[in-house]
mmCIF file of C-alpha atoms and ligand atoms in Angstrom:
data_model
loop_
_atom_site.group_PDB
_atom_site.id
_atom_site.type_symbol
_atom_site.label_atom_id
_atom_site.label_comp_id
_atom_site.label_asym_id
_atom_site.label_seq_id
_atom_site.Cartn_x
_atom_site.Cartn_y
_atom_site.Cartn_z
ATOM 1 C CA MET A 1 41.724 -72.306 91.529
ATOM 2 C CA LYS A 2 40.723 -73.932 94.588
ATOM 3 C CA LEU A 3 43.878 -74.862 97.414
ATOM 4 C CA GLN A 4 44.294 -78.457 98.342
ATOM 5 C CA THR A 5 45.538 -79.949 100.629
ATOM 6 C CA ASP A 6 48.307 -83.753 100.748
ATOM 7 C CA PHE A 7 47.334 -83.868 97.289
ATOM 8 C CA PRO A 8 48.708 -86.435 94.770
ATOM 9 C CA LEU A 9 50.997 -86.046 91.964
ATOM 10 C CA LYS A 10 50.605 -89.712 90.492
ATOM 11 C CA PRO A 11 48.386 -88.704 87.394
ATOM 12 C CA TYR A 12 49.893 -85.082 87.549
ATOM 13 C CA ASN A 13 53.834 -86.916 85.778
ATOM 14 C CA THR A 14 54.600 -88.835 83.189
ATOM 15 C CA PHE A 15 56.802 -91.003 85.161
ATOM 16 C CA GLY A 16 54.055 -92.143 87.517
ATOM 17 C CA ILE A 17 55.583 -91.768 90.760
ATOM 18 C CA ASP A 18 53.360 -91.945 93.640
ATOM 19 C CA VAL A 19 54.192 -88.865 96.036
ATOM 20 C CA LYS A 20 51.851 -86.137 96.788
ATOM 21 C CA ALA A 21 52.073 -81.904 97.653
ATOM 22 C CA LYS A 22 52.005 -80.748 100.829
ATOM 23 C CA LEU A 23 49.442 -78.245 98.517
ATOM 24 C CA PHE A 24 48.443 -77.876 94.852
ATOM 25 C CA ALA A 25 46.252 -75.292 92.990
ATOM 26 C CA SER A 26 45.758 -75.081 89.265
ATOM 27 C CA PHE A 27 45.400 -71.793 87.518
ATOM 28 C CA GLU A 28 43.712 -71.053 84.449
ATOM 29 C CA SER A 29 44.448 -67.340 83.497
ATOM 30 C CA VAL A 30 47.256 -64.910 84.251
ATOM 31 C CA GLN A 31 45.040 -63.105 87.194
ATOM 32 C CA GLU A 32 44.118 -66.513 88.675
ATOM 33 C CA LEU A 33 47.809 -66.871 89.440
ATOM 34 C CA GLN A 34 49.325 -63.268 90.371
ATOM 35 C CA HIS A 35 46.310 -63.950 92.959
ATOM 36 C CA LEU A 36 47.816 -67.195 94.528
ATOM 37 C CA LEU A 37 50.736 -65.432 94.676
ATOM 38 C CA GLN A 38 49.968 -62.927 96.346
ATOM 39 C CA MET A 39 47.781 -65.278 98.822
ATOM 40 C CA PRO A 40 49.429 -65.199 101.949
ATOM 41 C CA GLU A 41 49.170 -69.026 103.037
ATOM 42 C CA LEU A 42 51.590 -69.105 99.836
ATOM 43 C CA LYS A 43 54.315 -66.876 100.476
ATOM 44 C CA GLN A 44 56.725 -68.369 101.735
ATOM 45 C CA GLU A 45 56.092 -71.890 100.484
ATOM 46 C CA GLN A 46 58.475 -73.638 98.195
ATOM 47 C CA LYS A 47 56.668 -73.386 94.714
ATOM 48 C CA LEU A 48 57.330 -75.580 91.458
ATOM 49 C CA ILE A 49 55.318 -74.744 88.597
ATOM 50 C CA LEU A 50 53.905 -78.135 86.938
ATOM 51 C CA GLY A 51 53.447 -78.129 83.324
ATOM 52 C CA GLY A 52 52.620 -81.889 81.999
ATOM 53 C CA GLY A 53 55.123 -83.190 84.142
ATOM 54 C CA SER A 54 56.607 -84.892 81.699
ATOM 55 C CA ASN A 55 60.205 -83.586 82.615
ATOM 56 C CA LEU A 56 60.403 -84.686 85.963
ATOM 57 C CA LEU A 57 62.114 -87.281 88.743
ATOM 58 C CA PHE A 58 60.234 -87.023 91.900
ATOM 59 C CA THR A 59 61.958 -88.805 94.498
ATOM 60 C CA LYS A 60 59.522 -87.820 97.760
ATOM 61 C CA ASP A 61 56.364 -85.546 98.568
ATOM 62 C CA PHE A 62 56.566 -82.044 97.722
ATOM 63 C CA ASP A 63 56.651 -80.213 100.781
ATOM 64 C CA GLY A 64 55.273 -76.565 99.115
ATOM 65 C CA VAL A 65 52.631 -75.490 97.043
ATOM 66 C CA VAL A 66 52.158 -77.474 93.086
ATOM 67 C CA LEU A 67 50.820 -74.433 90.772
ATOM 68 C CA GLN A 68 49.665 -76.220 88.073
ATOM 69 C CA ASN A 69 49.663 -73.882 84.871
ATOM 70 C CA SER A 70 46.107 -74.397 82.907
ATOM 71 C CA ILE A 71 46.159 -71.007 80.804
ATOM 72 C CA LYS A 72 44.542 -72.398 77.325
ATOM 73 C CA GLY A 73 43.690 -70.891 74.247
ATOM 74 C CA ILE A 74 45.644 -70.504 71.004
ATOM 75 C CA GLU A 75 45.417 -67.415 68.421
ATOM 76 C CA ILE A 76 46.025 -66.249 65.119
ATOM 77 C CA LEU A 77 47.925 -62.987 65.915
ATOM 78 C CA GLN A 78 49.212 -61.358 63.038
ATOM 79 C CA GLU A 79 50.232 -62.789 59.573
ATOM 80 C CA ASP A 80 52.434 -61.169 57.008
ATOM 81 C CA GLU A 81 53.656 -61.830 53.679
ATOM 82 C CA ASN A 82 56.074 -64.636 54.892
ATOM 83 C CA TYR A 83 55.069 -65.483 58.681
ATOM 84 C CA THR A 84 52.115 -65.795 60.830
ATOM 85 C CA PHE A 85 52.451 -65.102 64.850
ATOM 86 C CA VAL A 86 50.163 -67.452 66.748
ATOM 87 C CA LYS A 87 50.046 -67.342 70.497
ATOM 88 C CA ALA A 88 49.203 -69.951 72.744
ATOM 89 C CA GLY A 89 48.683 -70.485 76.250
ATOM 90 C CA GLY A 90 51.025 -71.503 78.906
ATOM 91 C CA GLY A 91 49.203 -74.615 79.730
ATOM 92 C CA GLU A 92 48.349 -76.070 75.837
ATOM 93 C CA VAL A 93 49.245 -79.534 75.311
ATOM 94 C CA TRP A 94 52.048 -79.108 72.663
ATOM 95 C CA HIS A 95 50.877 -81.473 70.424
ATOM 96 C CA GLU A 96 48.021 -79.805 70.788
ATOM 97 C CA PHE A 97 49.322 -76.613 69.311
ATOM 98 C CA VAL A 98 51.516 -79.043 66.657
ATOM 99 C CA LEU A 99 48.282 -80.258 65.207
ATOM 100 C CA PHE A 100 46.610 -76.479 65.386
ATOM 101 C CA THR A 101 49.386 -75.346 62.721
ATOM 102 C CA LEU A 102 49.053 -78.118 61.013
ATOM 103 C CA GLN A 103 45.463 -77.426 60.496
ATOM 104 C CA HIS A 104 45.890 -74.187 59.810
ATOM 105 C CA SER A 105 49.446 -75.145 57.388
ATOM 106 C CA LEU A 106 51.636 -73.370 58.943
ATOM 107 C CA GLY A 107 54.768 -74.824 58.918
ATOM 108 C CA GLY A 108 57.958 -74.952 61.572
ATOM 109 C CA VAL A 109 57.334 -77.495 64.585
ATOM 110 C CA GLU A 110 56.063 -80.881 62.139
ATOM 111 C CA ASN A 111 59.928 -82.390 63.431
ATOM 112 C CA LEU A 112 58.454 -81.278 66.788
ATOM 113 C CA SER A 113 55.009 -83.725 67.041
ATOM 114 C CA LEU A 114 54.246 -85.469 69.597
ATOM 115 C CA ILE A 115 56.403 -84.329 72.321
ATOM 116 C CA PRO A 116 55.133 -84.697 75.482
ATOM 117 C CA GLY A 117 54.212 -81.319 78.012
ATOM 118 C CA THR A 118 52.994 -78.089 77.652
ATOM 119 C CA VAL A 119 53.543 -75.101 75.541
ATOM 120 C CA GLY A 120 54.904 -72.992 78.580
ATOM 121 C CA ALA A 121 57.423 -75.394 79.644
ATOM 122 C CA ALA A 122 58.478 -76.033 76.135
ATOM 123 C CA PRO A 123 60.718 -72.633 76.225
ATOM 124 C CA LEU A 124 62.569 -74.149 79.216
ATOM 125 C CA GLN A 125 64.822 -76.222 78.221
ATOM 126 C CA ASN A 126 64.218 -75.651 74.865
ATOM 127 C CA ILE A 127 62.835 -78.481 73.492
ATOM 128 C CA GLY A 128 64.051 -80.511 69.971
ATOM 129 C CA ALA A 129 63.832 -83.247 68.123
ATOM 130 C CA TYR A 130 64.494 -84.565 64.631
ATOM 131 C CA GLY A 131 66.951 -81.128 64.090
ATOM 132 C CA VAL A 132 64.721 -78.442 64.978
ATOM 133 C CA GLU A 133 64.527 -76.516 68.371
ATOM 134 C CA LEU A 134 61.924 -74.380 69.835
ATOM 135 C CA LYS A 135 64.308 -71.572 69.294
ATOM 136 C CA ASP A 136 63.822 -71.914 65.590
ATOM 137 C CA VAL A 137 60.682 -71.014 65.568
ATOM 138 C CA PHE A 138 60.187 -68.996 69.308
ATOM 139 C CA TYR A 139 58.802 -65.349 68.757
ATOM 140 C CA GLU A 140 58.425 -64.083 72.569
ATOM 141 C CA LEU A 141 56.887 -65.215 75.527
ATOM 142 C CA GLU A 142 55.015 -63.767 78.660
ATOM 143 C CA ALA A 143 55.940 -64.871 82.568
ATOM 144 C CA VAL A 144 54.414 -63.906 85.758
ATOM 145 C CA GLU A 145 57.364 -62.331 88.399
ATOM 146 C CA MET A 146 56.789 -64.999 91.088
ATOM 147 C CA GLU A 147 58.538 -62.021 93.550
ATOM 148 C CA THR A 148 56.701 -59.284 92.099
ATOM 149 C CA GLY A 149 53.350 -60.832 90.704
ATOM 150 C CA GLN A 150 54.723 -58.820 87.225
ATOM 151 C CA LEU A 151 53.805 -59.536 83.700
ATOM 152 C CA LYS A 152 57.067 -59.688 81.377
ATOM 153 C CA LYS A 153 58.154 -60.233 78.006
ATOM 154 C CA PHE A 154 60.894 -62.057 76.608
ATOM 155 C CA ASP A 155 62.191 -62.424 73.391
ATOM 156 C CA ASN A 156 64.616 -64.878 71.589
ATOM 157 C CA ALA A 157 67.460 -62.937 72.993
ATOM 158 C CA ASP A 158 66.326 -62.800 76.121
ATOM 159 C CA CYS A 159 66.178 -66.036 76.874
ATOM 160 C CA LYS A 160 69.836 -67.578 76.282
ATOM 161 C CA PHE A 161 68.564 -70.778 74.764
ATOM 162 C CA GLY A 162 70.754 -73.267 74.197
ATOM 163 C CA TYR A 163 71.044 -77.653 73.491
ATOM 164 C CA ARG A 164 68.015 -78.197 76.304
ATOM 165 C CA GLU A 165 69.039 -74.684 78.265
ATOM 166 C CA SER A 166 67.491 -71.282 78.610
ATOM 167 C CA VAL A 167 67.888 -69.098 80.793
ATOM 168 C CA PHE A 168 64.952 -70.081 82.507
ATOM 169 C CA LYS A 169 66.844 -72.838 83.844
ATOM 170 C CA ASN A 170 70.150 -70.933 84.828
ATOM 171 C CA GLU A 171 70.065 -67.199 85.765
ATOM 172 C CA LEU A 172 66.158 -67.454 85.993
ATOM 173 C CA LYS A 173 66.039 -70.567 87.926
ATOM 174 C CA GLY A 174 62.281 -70.430 89.991
ATOM 175 C CA ARG A 175 61.988 -67.143 89.090
ATOM 176 C CA PHE A 176 59.267 -66.722 86.540
ATOM 177 C CA ILE A 177 55.998 -68.568 85.170
ATOM 178 C CA VAL A 178 55.414 -69.025 81.969
ATOM 179 C CA THR A 179 52.000 -67.465 80.690
ATOM 180 C CA SER A 180 52.127 -67.457 77.495
ATOM 181 C CA VAL A 181 54.483 -68.375 74.626
ATOM 182 C CA THR A 182 53.926 -66.203 70.938
ATOM 183 C CA PHE A 183 55.780 -68.461 67.733
ATOM 184 C CA ARG A 184 56.927 -67.241 64.300
ATOM 185 C CA LEU A 185 54.809 -69.607 61.422
ATOM 186 C CA HIS A 186 56.155 -70.078 58.181
ATOM 187 C CA ARG A 187 53.375 -69.963 55.474
ATOM 188 C CA ASN A 188 56.053 -70.926 52.490
ATOM 189 C CA HIS A 189 57.994 -73.823 54.737
ATOM 190 C CA LYS A 190 61.536 -75.209 53.702
ATOM 191 C CA LEU A 191 60.926 -78.878 55.079
ATOM 192 C CA ASN A 192 63.917 -80.569 57.523
ATOM 193 C CA THR A 193 64.092 -84.080 56.439
ATOM 194 C CA SER A 194 67.510 -84.508 56.888
ATOM 195 C CA TYR A 195 67.769 -85.974 59.656
ATOM 196 C CA GLY A 196 67.881 -89.224 58.406
ATOM 197 C CA ALA A 197 65.102 -91.446 59.704
ATOM 198 C CA ILE A 198 62.410 -89.477 58.709
ATOM 199 C CA THR A 199 63.565 -89.285 54.620
ATOM 200 C CA THR A 200 63.452 -93.427 55.009
ATOM 201 C CA THR A 201 60.494 -92.879 57.024
ATOM 202 C CA LEU A 202 58.621 -90.922 54.001
ATOM 203 C CA GLU A 203 59.771 -92.991 51.115
ATOM 204 C CA GLU A 204 58.743 -95.954 53.556
ATOM 205 C CA MET A 205 55.293 -94.202 53.551
ATOM 206 C CA HIS A 206 55.966 -93.872 49.210
ATOM 207 C CA ILE A 207 55.822 -90.021 50.090
ATOM 208 C CA GLN A 208 57.547 -87.909 47.576
ATOM 209 C CA GLN A 209 56.844 -83.955 47.764
ATOM 210 C CA PRO A 210 55.686 -84.596 51.244
ATOM 211 C CA THR A 211 53.955 -81.567 53.259
ATOM 212 C CA ILE A 212 53.763 -80.929 56.808
ATOM 213 C CA GLN A 213 51.228 -82.723 57.692
ATOM 214 C CA ASP A 214 53.407 -85.688 56.141
ATOM 215 C CA VAL A 215 56.533 -85.150 57.946
ATOM 216 C CA SER A 216 54.492 -85.080 60.874
ATOM 217 C CA ALA A 217 52.980 -88.518 60.393
ATOM 218 C CA ALA A 218 56.659 -89.944 59.884
ATOM 219 C CA VAL A 219 58.208 -87.872 63.085
ATOM 220 C CA CYS A 220 54.852 -89.801 64.942
ATOM 221 C CA HIS A 221 55.215 -93.042 63.612
ATOM 222 C CA ILE A 222 59.280 -92.518 64.555
ATOM 223 C CA ARG A 223 58.304 -91.466 68.123
ATOM 224 C CA GLN A 224 55.682 -94.447 68.609
ATOM 225 C CA SER A 225 58.657 -97.117 67.423
ATOM 226 C CA LYS A 226 61.108 -95.599 69.430
ATOM 227 C CA LEU A 227 59.596 -94.204 72.827
ATOM 228 C CA PRO A 228 57.582 -95.541 75.212
ATOM 229 C CA ASP A 229 54.487 -94.039 75.430
ATOM 230 C CA PRO A 230 53.742 -92.795 78.889
ATOM 231 C CA LYS A 231 49.557 -93.534 79.522
ATOM 232 C CA GLN A 232 51.350 -97.184 78.846
ATOM 233 C CA ILE A 233 54.995 -97.295 80.840
ATOM 234 C CA GLY A 234 56.456 -94.542 83.184
ATOM 235 C CA ASN A 235 58.872 -92.479 81.808
ATOM 236 C CA ALA A 236 59.599 -88.870 80.913
ATOM 237 C CA GLY A 237 61.605 -88.882 77.975
ATOM 238 C CA SER A 238 65.531 -88.642 77.518
ATOM 239 C CA PHE A 239 66.798 -89.218 81.458
ATOM 240 C CA PHE A 240 70.269 -87.828 80.638
ATOM 241 C CA LYS A 241 71.420 -84.974 77.765
ATOM 242 C CA ASN A 242 74.196 -86.201 74.761
ATOM 243 C CA PRO A 243 76.826 -84.582 76.268
ATOM 244 C CA GLU A 244 79.179 -82.822 74.523
ATOM 245 C CA ILE A 245 82.799 -83.718 74.405
ATOM 246 C CA PRO A 246 86.327 -82.525 73.061
ATOM 247 C CA VAL A 247 87.412 -83.321 69.596
ATOM 248 C CA THR A 248 90.589 -84.074 71.301
ATOM 249 C CA LEU A 249 88.886 -86.699 73.243
ATOM 250 C CA PHE A 250 86.458 -88.457 70.919
ATOM 251 C CA ASP A 251 89.560 -89.317 68.690
ATOM 252 C CA ILE A 252 90.920 -90.890 71.555
ATOM 253 C CA LEU A 253 87.854 -92.729 71.548
ATOM 254 C CA LYS A 254 87.187 -92.973 68.586
ATOM 255 C CA GLU A 255 90.675 -96.025 67.688
ATOM 256 C CA GLN A 256 89.211 -98.385 70.827
ATOM 257 C CA TYR A 257 85.746 -97.645 69.543
ATOM 258 C CA PRO A 258 85.334 -97.171 65.317
ATOM 259 C CA ASN A 259 81.752 -96.779 65.480
ATOM 260 C CA MET A 260 81.218 -95.042 67.682
ATOM 261 C CA PRO A 261 78.638 -92.238 66.433
ATOM 262 C CA ALA A 262 79.128 -88.036 66.987
ATOM 263 C CA TYR A 263 77.817 -84.786 66.013
ATOM 264 C CA PRO A 264 80.141 -81.911 65.198
ATOM 265 C CA VAL A 265 79.544 -79.036 67.431
ATOM 266 C CA SER A 266 82.319 -76.564 66.940
ATOM 267 C CA GLU A 267 85.645 -76.735 65.082
ATOM 268 C CA THR A 268 86.939 -78.520 68.814
ATOM 269 C CA THR A 269 83.586 -80.121 70.044
ATOM 270 C CA VAL A 270 81.402 -82.737 69.578
ATOM 271 C CA LYS A 271 78.131 -84.456 70.545
ATOM 272 C CA VAL A 272 78.010 -88.223 71.706
ATOM 273 C CA PRO A 273 75.238 -89.867 71.784
ATOM 274 C CA ALA A 274 74.389 -90.526 75.141
ATOM 275 C CA GLY A 275 71.953 -93.607 74.210
ATOM 276 C CA TRP A 276 74.756 -95.390 72.500
ATOM 277 C CA LEU A 277 77.362 -95.136 75.279
ATOM 278 C CA ILE A 278 74.637 -96.718 77.531
ATOM 279 C CA GLU A 279 74.170 -98.914 75.609
ATOM 280 C CA GLN A 280 77.611 -100.197 75.111
ATOM 281 C CA CYS A 281 77.573 -100.061 79.050
ATOM 282 C CA GLY A 282 74.814 -103.146 78.842
ATOM 283 C CA TRP A 283 72.284 -101.119 80.339
ATOM 284 C CA LYS A 284 69.633 -101.171 76.908
ATOM 285 C CA GLY A 285 66.870 -103.015 78.031
ATOM 286 C CA LYS A 286 67.863 -103.641 81.557
ATOM 287 C CA VAL A 287 64.879 -104.757 84.576
ATOM 288 C CA ILE A 288 65.052 -104.452 88.064
ATOM 289 C CA GLU A 289 62.191 -105.160 90.120
ATOM 290 C CA ASN A 290 59.644 -102.488 88.032
ATOM 291 C CA TYR A 291 61.685 -99.937 86.934
ATOM 292 C CA GLY A 292 64.604 -100.021 84.087
ATOM 293 C CA VAL A 293 66.163 -98.858 81.074
ATOM 294 C CA HIS A 294 64.295 -98.988 77.723
ATOM 295 C CA LYS A 295 64.677 -101.980 75.133
ATOM 296 C CA ASN A 296 64.054 -99.553 72.107
ATOM 297 C CA GLN A 297 66.685 -96.035 73.057
ATOM 298 C CA ALA A 298 68.402 -96.587 76.333
ATOM 299 C CA LEU A 299 68.326 -93.081 76.368
ATOM 300 C CA VAL A 300 64.873 -93.096 78.819
ATOM 301 C CA LEU A 301 64.441 -95.027 82.163
ATOM 302 C CA VAL A 302 61.073 -96.087 82.916
ATOM 303 C CA ASN A 303 58.846 -96.744 85.561
ATOM 304 C CA TYR A 304 57.223 -100.115 84.650
ATOM 305 C CA GLY A 305 54.587 -99.329 88.150
ATOM 306 C CA GLY A 306 54.833 -98.618 91.270
ATOM 307 C CA ALA A 307 58.622 -97.940 91.103
ATOM 308 C CA SER A 308 59.992 -95.268 94.351
ATOM 309 C CA GLY A 309 61.587 -92.358 92.122
ATOM 310 C CA GLU A 310 64.848 -92.568 94.433
ATOM 311 C CA LYS A 311 65.029 -96.259 93.196
ATOM 312 C CA VAL A 312 64.879 -94.702 89.179
ATOM 313 C CA LYS A 313 67.784 -91.978 90.521
ATOM 314 C CA GLN A 314 69.716 -94.868 92.211
ATOM 315 C CA LEU A 315 69.880 -96.367 88.649
ATOM 316 C CA ALA A 316 70.587 -93.108 86.828
ATOM 317 C CA HIS A 317 73.344 -92.492 89.396
ATOM 318 C CA ASP A 318 75.116 -96.592 88.331
ATOM 319 C CA ILE A 319 74.379 -95.670 84.493
ATOM 320 C CA ILE A 320 76.188 -91.896 85.506
ATOM 321 C CA GLN A 321 79.253 -94.099 86.932
ATOM 322 C CA SER A 322 79.400 -96.669 84.287
ATOM 323 C CA VAL A 323 79.594 -94.266 81.648
ATOM 324 C CA GLU A 324 82.320 -92.655 83.550
ATOM 325 C CA LYS A 325 84.083 -95.250 84.073
ATOM 326 C CA ARG A 326 84.441 -96.505 80.593
ATOM 327 C CA PHE A 327 84.572 -93.741 78.346
ATOM 328 C CA GLY A 328 85.437 -90.927 80.931
ATOM 329 C CA ILE A 329 82.452 -89.652 80.416
ATOM 330 C CA LYS A 330 80.342 -87.882 82.737
ATOM 331 C CA LEU A 331 76.332 -88.003 81.692
ATOM 332 C CA ASN A 332 74.143 -85.042 83.116
ATOM 333 C CA PRO A 333 70.790 -85.236 83.974
ATOM 334 C CA GLU A 334 68.279 -83.817 81.177
ATOM 335 C CA VAL A 335 64.934 -84.101 83.735
ATOM 336 C CA ASN A 336 64.843 -82.285 87.003
ATOM 337 C CA ILE A 337 65.071 -84.380 89.644
ATOM 338 C CA MET A 338 62.884 -83.535 92.736
HETATM 339 N N1 EPU B 401 71.786 -95.260 69.973
HETATM 340 C C1 EPU B 401 72.061 -95.924 70.450
HETATM 341 N N2 EPU B 401 71.067 -96.867 71.381
HETATM 342 C C2 EPU B 401 69.782 -95.934 71.873
HETATM 343 C C3 EPU B 401 69.948 -94.846 71.969
HETATM 344 C C4 EPU B 401 71.148 -94.521 70.806
HETATM 345 O O1 EPU B 401 72.813 -96.511 69.530
HETATM 346 O O2 EPU B 401 69.636 -97.332 72.957
HETATM 347 C C5 EPU B 401 72.543 -94.709 69.063
HETATM 348 C C6 EPU B 401 71.494 -94.385 67.402
HETATM 349 O O3 EPU B 401 71.648 -95.621 67.201
HETATM 350 C C7 EPU B 401 71.989 -92.767 66.963
HETATM 351 C C8 EPU B 401 72.562 -91.675 68.134
HETATM 352 O O4 EPU B 401 72.105 -92.866 69.171
HETATM 353 O O5 EPU B 401 73.356 -92.675 66.184
HETATM 354 C C9 EPU B 401 70.784 -90.946 68.223
HETATM 355 O O6 EPU B 401 69.722 -91.641 68.418
HETATM 356 P P1 EPU B 401 68.322 -91.202 68.410
HETATM 357 O O7 EPU B 401 68.387 -90.464 66.773
HETATM 358 O O8 EPU B 401 67.609 -91.712 68.660
HETATM 359 O O9 EPU B 401 68.659 -90.034 68.885
HETATM 360 P P2 EPU B 401 68.692 -89.255 70.814
HETATM 361 O O10 EPU B 401 70.453 -88.440 70.326
HETATM 362 O O11 EPU B 401 69.459 -90.064 71.012
HETATM 363 C C10 EPU B 401 67.807 -87.245 70.516
HETATM 364 C C11 EPU B 401 66.680 -86.179 71.555
HETATM 365 C C12 EPU B 401 65.288 -86.122 71.440
HETATM 366 C C13 EPU B 401 65.056 -86.348 70.723
HETATM 367 C C14 EPU B 401 65.493 -87.526 68.963
HETATM 368 C C15 EPU B 401 65.036 -86.857 67.662
HETATM 369 C C16 EPU B 401 67.934 -85.730 73.322
HETATM 370 C C17 EPU B 401 68.754 -85.823 75.194
HETATM 371 N N3 EPU B 401 67.899 -86.616 72.803
HETATM 372 O O12 EPU B 401 68.052 -88.181 71.224
HETATM 373 O O13 EPU B 401 64.806 -85.825 72.605
HETATM 374 O O14 EPU B 401 63.912 -87.152 70.557
HETATM 375 O O15 EPU B 401 67.453 -87.184 69.166
HETATM 376 O O16 EPU B 401 66.117 -85.592 67.706
HETATM 377 O O17 EPU B 401 68.777 -84.279 72.703
HETATM 378 C C18 EPU B 401 63.631 -85.808 74.450
HETATM 379 O O18 EPU B 401 64.872 -84.886 74.822
HETATM 380 O O19 EPU B 401 63.344 -86.153 75.887
HETATM 381 C C19 EPU B 401 63.646 -86.554 73.389
HETATM 382 C C20 EPU B 401 63.214 -87.895 73.351
#
């Protein structure tokens, strides 16, 4: 819990941007966090809560205190006929939690295998992949209110989950620190393999009656083939959200671009894959000095080593402009630009 000054953040953000924090402290329990929040020297400081640092782009040194959530522990709380309730510390690595569920044959998060980041950060943007979102298995969370130090509970409705959205990115932005999350996992789980690549991958693996472990293995395989490993190439996963556009606009665009993919969201809107739009504008695989757009997935911006966050931000800006010019669709970043 030691307070450190002039602290290098490069190992703490998966983009691998070389910046510093004025102050840094890590906490391993709710009590340690409450103690930190009461320290007079930290009261007035701007605060940044760090999980795995996997959804962040630093563009400059952080002039405040970075608080790293290191609250660990995964425990089974209770079981009923259909469900098992599992509570995990906010500082647990997300995939470690997924592995725990696989070991205990609990279904629900196998499609979310290998998503970078921590358990505590997962609800903030309602992480999702391959047809499943965190909200589908979320039961409740505990969070400390920064101003008062009080521990509060939020259930599924309180969190106001949406596509890569929650109350903690909107009305309550910057006001709470998630210390634990409780999940409601299935004992007799219905697998969700409808997402195209999972079915094909399972077929390639010669698996006819997949288990949750098999689905997890398939998802890991797909992710590893498409998405760069942050340990090797700095990145923060999808840099942009997939935009939702009116069906009326989609119908017009479809005439000009018959191959344009889209997924229905409601009667009046569809979601278009940003990766497709960016690829059409010629950005896929583009390398500029030591940063660029990933060659296998145009939604992912990468730092090949030593890139400045400011330059990556400029690249994102250029991509947004070119997509808007060509398609009239405005992309929004999914990562937090600091
Ligand atoms: N596509 C392209 N070019 C590309 C990338 C994608 O044409 O460079 C097309 C694909 O052919 C496909 C469609 O876009 O038709 C969708 O691609 P993909 O299945 O790779 O998924 P995505 O929509 O690009 C989203 C999530 C990912 C998640 C995958 C799988 C967002 C912003 N991203 O990507 O999440 O892993 O679906 O479910 O919703 C993340 O958030 O960091 C992340 C990686």
